[in-house]
mmCIF file of C-alpha atoms and ligand atoms in Angstrom:
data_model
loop_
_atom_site.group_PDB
_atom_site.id
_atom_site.type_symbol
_atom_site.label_atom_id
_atom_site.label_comp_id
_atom_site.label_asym_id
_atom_site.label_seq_id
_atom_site.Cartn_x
_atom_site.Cartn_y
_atom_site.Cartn_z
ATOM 1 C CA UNK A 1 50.177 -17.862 0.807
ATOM 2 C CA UNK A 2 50.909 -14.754 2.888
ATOM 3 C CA UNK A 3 49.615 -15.040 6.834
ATOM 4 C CA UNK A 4 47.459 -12.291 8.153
ATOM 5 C CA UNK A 5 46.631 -11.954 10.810
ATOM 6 C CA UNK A 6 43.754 -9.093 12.893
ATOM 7 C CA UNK A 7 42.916 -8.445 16.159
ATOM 8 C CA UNK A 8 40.576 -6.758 18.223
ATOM 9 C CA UNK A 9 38.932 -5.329 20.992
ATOM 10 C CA UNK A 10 34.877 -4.944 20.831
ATOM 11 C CA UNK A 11 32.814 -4.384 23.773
ATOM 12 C CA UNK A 12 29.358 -3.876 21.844
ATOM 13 C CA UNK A 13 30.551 -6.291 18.936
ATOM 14 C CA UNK A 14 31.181 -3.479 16.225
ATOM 15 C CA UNK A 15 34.529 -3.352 16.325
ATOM 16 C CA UNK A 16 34.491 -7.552 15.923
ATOM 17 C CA UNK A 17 32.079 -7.415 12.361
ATOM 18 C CA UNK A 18 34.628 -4.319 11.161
ATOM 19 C CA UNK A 19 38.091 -6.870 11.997
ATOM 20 C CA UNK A 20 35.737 -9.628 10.493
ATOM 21 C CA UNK A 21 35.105 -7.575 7.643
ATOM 22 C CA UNK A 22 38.250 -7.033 6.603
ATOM 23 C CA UNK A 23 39.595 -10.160 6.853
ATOM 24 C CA UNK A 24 37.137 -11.167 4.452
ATOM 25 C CA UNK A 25 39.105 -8.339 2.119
ATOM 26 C CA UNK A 26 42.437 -10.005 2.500
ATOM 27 C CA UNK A 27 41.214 -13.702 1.897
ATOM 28 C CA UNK A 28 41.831 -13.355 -1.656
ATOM 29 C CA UNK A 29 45.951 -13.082 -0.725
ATOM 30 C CA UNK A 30 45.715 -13.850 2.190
ATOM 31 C CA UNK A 31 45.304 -16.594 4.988
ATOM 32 C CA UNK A 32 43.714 -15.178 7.987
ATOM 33 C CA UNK A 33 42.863 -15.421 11.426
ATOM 34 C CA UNK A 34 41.113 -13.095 13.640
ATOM 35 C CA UNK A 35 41.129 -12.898 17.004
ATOM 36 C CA UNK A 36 40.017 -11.145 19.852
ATOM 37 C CA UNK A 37 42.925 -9.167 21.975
ATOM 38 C CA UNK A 38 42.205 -11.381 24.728
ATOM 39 C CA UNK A 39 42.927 -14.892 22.829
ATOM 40 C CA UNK A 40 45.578 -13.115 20.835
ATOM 41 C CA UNK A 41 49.152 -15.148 20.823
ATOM 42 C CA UNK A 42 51.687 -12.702 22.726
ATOM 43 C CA UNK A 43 54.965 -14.004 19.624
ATOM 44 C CA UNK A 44 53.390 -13.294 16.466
ATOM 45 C CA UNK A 45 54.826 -13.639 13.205
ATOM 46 C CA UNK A 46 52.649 -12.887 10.342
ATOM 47 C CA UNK A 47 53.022 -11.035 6.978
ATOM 48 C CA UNK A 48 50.341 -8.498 8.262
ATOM 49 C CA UNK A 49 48.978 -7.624 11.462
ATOM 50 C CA UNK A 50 45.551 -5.432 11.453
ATOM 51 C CA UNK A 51 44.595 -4.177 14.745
ATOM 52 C CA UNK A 52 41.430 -2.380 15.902
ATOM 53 C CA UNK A 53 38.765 -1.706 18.749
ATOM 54 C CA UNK A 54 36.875 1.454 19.794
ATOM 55 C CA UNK A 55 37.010 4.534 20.746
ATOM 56 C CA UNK A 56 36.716 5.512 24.625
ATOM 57 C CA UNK A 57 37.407 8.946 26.001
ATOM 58 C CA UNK A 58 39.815 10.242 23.559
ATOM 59 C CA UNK A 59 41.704 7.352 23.470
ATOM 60 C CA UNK A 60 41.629 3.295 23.163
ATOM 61 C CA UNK A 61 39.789 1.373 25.710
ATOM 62 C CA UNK A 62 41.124 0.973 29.074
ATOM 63 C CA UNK A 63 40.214 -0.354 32.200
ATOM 64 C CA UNK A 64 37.949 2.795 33.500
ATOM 65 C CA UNK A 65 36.226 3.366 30.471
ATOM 66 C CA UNK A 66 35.648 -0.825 30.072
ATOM 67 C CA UNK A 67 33.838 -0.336 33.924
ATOM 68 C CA UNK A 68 31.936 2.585 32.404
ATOM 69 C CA UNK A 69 30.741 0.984 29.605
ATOM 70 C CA UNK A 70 29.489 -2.005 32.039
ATOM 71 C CA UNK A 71 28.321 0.786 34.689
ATOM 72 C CA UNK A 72 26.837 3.292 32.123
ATOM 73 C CA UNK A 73 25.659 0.856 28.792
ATOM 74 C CA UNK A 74 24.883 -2.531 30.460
ATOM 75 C CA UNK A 75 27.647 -3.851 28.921
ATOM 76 C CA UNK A 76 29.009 -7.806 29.656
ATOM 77 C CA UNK A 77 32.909 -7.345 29.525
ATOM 78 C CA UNK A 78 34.636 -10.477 31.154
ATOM 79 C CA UNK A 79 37.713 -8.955 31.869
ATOM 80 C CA UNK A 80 37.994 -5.249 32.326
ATOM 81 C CA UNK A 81 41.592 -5.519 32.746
ATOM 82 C CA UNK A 82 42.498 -6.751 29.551
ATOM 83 C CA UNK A 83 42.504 -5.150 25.963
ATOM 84 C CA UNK A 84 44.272 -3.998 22.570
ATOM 85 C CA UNK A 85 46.001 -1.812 24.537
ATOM 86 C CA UNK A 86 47.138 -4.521 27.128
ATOM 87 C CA UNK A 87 48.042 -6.710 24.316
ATOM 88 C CA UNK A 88 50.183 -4.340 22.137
ATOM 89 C CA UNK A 89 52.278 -3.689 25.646
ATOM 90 C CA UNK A 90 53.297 -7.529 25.971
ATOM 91 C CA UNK A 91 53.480 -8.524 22.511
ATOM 92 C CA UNK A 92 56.257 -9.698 20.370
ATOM 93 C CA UNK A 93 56.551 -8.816 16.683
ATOM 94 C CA UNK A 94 58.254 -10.398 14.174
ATOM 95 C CA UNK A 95 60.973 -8.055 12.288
ATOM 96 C CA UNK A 96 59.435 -6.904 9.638
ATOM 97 C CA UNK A 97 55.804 -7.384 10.200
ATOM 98 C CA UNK A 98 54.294 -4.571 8.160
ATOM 99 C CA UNK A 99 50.889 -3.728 9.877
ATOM 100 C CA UNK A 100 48.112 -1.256 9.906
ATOM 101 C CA UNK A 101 45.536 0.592 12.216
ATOM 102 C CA UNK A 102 41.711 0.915 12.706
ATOM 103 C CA UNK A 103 39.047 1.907 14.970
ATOM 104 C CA UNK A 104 35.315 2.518 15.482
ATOM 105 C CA UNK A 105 34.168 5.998 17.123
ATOM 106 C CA UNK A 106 30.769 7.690 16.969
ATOM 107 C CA UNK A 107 29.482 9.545 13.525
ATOM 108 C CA UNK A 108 28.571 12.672 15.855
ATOM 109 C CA UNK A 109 29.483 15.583 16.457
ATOM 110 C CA UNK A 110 31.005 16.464 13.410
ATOM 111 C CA UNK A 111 34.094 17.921 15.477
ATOM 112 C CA UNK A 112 34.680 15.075 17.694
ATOM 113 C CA UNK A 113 34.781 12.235 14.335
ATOM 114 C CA UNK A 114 37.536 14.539 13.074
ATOM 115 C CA UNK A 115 40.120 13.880 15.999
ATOM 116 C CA UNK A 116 42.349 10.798 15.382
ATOM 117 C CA UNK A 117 42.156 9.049 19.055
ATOM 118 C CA UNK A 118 42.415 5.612 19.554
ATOM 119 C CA UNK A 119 43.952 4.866 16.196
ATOM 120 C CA UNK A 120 46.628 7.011 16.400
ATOM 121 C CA UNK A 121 47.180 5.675 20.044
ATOM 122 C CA UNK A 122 47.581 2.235 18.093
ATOM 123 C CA UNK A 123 49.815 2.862 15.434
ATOM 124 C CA UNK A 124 52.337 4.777 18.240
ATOM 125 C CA UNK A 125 52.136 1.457 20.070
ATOM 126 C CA UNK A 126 52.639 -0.639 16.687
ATOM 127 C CA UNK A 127 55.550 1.647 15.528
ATOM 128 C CA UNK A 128 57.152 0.823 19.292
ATOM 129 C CA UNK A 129 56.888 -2.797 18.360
ATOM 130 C CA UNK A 130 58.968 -2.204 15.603
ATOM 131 C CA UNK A 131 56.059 -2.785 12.924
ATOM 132 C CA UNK A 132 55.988 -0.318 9.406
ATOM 133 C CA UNK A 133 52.672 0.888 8.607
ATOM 134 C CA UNK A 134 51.399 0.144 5.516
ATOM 135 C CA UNK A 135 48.498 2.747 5.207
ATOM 136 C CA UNK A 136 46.808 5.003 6.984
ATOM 137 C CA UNK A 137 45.066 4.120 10.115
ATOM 138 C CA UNK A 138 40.533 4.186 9.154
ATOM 139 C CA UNK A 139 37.712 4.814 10.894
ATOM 140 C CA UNK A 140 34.463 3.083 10.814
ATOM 141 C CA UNK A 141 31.506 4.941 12.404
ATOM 142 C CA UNK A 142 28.625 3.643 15.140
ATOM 143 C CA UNK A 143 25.304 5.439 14.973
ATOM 144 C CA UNK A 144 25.206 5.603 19.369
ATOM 145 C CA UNK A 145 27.613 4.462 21.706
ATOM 146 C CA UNK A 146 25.861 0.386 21.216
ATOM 147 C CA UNK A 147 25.954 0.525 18.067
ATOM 148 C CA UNK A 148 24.986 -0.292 15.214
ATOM 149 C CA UNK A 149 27.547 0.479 12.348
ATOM 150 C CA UNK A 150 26.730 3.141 9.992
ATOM 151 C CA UNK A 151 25.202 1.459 7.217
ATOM 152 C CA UNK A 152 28.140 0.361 4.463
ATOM 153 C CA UNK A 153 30.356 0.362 7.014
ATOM 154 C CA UNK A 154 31.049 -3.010 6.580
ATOM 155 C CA UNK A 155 31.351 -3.277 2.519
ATOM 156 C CA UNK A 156 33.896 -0.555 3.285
ATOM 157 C CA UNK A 157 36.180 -2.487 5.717
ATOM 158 C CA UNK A 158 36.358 -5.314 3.452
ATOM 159 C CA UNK A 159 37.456 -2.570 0.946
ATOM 160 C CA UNK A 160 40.289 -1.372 3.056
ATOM 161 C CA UNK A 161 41.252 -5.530 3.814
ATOM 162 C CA UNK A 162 41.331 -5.547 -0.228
ATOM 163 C CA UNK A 163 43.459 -2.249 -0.436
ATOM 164 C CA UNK A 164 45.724 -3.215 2.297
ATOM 165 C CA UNK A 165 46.418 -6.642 0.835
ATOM 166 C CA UNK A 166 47.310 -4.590 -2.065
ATOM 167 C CA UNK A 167 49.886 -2.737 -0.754
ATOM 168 C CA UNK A 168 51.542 -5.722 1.264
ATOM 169 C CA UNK A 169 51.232 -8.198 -2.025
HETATM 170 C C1 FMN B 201 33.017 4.433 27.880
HETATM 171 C C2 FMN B 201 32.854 4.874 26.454
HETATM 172 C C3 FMN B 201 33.552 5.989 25.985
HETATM 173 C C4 FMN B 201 33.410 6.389 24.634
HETATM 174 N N1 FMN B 201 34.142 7.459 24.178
HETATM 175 C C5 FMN B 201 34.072 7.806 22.847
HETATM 176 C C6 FMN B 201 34.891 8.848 22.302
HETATM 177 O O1 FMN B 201 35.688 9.477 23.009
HETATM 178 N N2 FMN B 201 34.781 9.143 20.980
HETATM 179 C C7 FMN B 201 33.926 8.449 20.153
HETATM 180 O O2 FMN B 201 33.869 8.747 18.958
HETATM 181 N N3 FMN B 201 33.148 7.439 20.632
HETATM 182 C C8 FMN B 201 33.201 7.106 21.954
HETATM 183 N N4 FMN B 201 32.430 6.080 22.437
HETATM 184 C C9 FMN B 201 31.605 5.303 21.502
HETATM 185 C C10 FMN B 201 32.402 4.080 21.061
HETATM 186 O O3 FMN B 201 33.386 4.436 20.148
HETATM 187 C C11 FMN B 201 31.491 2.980 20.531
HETATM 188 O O4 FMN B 201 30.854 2.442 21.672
HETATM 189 C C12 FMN B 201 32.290 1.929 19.824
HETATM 190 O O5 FMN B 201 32.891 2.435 18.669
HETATM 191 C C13 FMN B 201 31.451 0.737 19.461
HETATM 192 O O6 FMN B 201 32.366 -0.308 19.160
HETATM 193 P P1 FMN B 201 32.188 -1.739 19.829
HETATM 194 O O7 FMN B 201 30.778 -2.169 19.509
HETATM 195 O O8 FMN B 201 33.183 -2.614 19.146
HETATM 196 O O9 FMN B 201 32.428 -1.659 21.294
HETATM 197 C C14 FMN B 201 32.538 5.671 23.773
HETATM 198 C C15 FMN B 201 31.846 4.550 24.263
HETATM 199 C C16 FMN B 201 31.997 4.149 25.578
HETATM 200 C C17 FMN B 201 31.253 2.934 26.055
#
């Protein structure tokens, strides 16, 4: 069977039930693993690589916006230093490895949800690893900064999983 494999960044735990999600959309095809970006092996070789967290300031998580969202949301983040971002700097891809984009940003303003930010940040770094993109980067949407997802949310990440094992099968 074809090897997936997603990872992810999550500081309030959306991001994780979205990556979660749609592994449970490739499982059909698939075999999968998810991990966090933290755990995540740094030589990966996989049929498909899904990668997603949230967005911060206009852009993926990084170490400032990881101490705001301890200083400013209570948040418990182990290791501020250490990310999606972090990981997609020091990784190694397999040629080949065909791969694809998400994140999770707020569902207001109606302005702000239209900007692409960290996902576009993502797939730049994915396309420097040498990876093709299979689809279009989504976006899942958080009702405040904690959370939760909008409701659905998750039925439709397990949709994308579905459409992107589709498109790799
Ligand atoms: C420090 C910080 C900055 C944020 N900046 C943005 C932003 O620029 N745009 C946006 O849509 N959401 C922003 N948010 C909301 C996050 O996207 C939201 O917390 C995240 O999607 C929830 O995912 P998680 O539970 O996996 O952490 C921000 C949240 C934090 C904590």
């Amino acid at each position: 069977m074809a090897r997936a494999l997603v990872v992810y960044e999550s500081i309030f735990g959306d991001a994780r039930k979205i990556a979660e999600a749609v592994a449970e959309g490739l499982k059909g095809s698939h075999d999968v693993d998810v991990v966090a970006a933290s755990e995540a092996p740094h030589e990966v070789d996989v049929d498909l690589l899904v990668v997603g967290g949230p967005n911060h300031g206009f852009s993926m998580p990084r170490e400032s916006t990881r101490e705001g969202a301890v200083k400013q949301y209570g948040a418990v983040v182990e290791d501020t230093k250490h990310g999606l971002h972090e990981w997609l700097d020091a990784v190694r891809l397999a040629q080949g490895t065909r791969a694809a984009a998400f994140d999770t940003r707020s569902d207001h303003p109606k302005l702000l949800i239209k900007m692409d930010h960290a996902s576009k940040t993502e797939e730049k770094l994915l396309k420097g690893l040498g990876a093709t993109l299979v689809a279009d980067a989504e976006h899942f949407y958080v009702t405040d900064a904690k959370g939760p997802l909008v409701d659905g949310e998750e039925e439709r990440a397990s949709q994308w999983g579905r459409s992107l094992a589709g498109k790799v099968s």
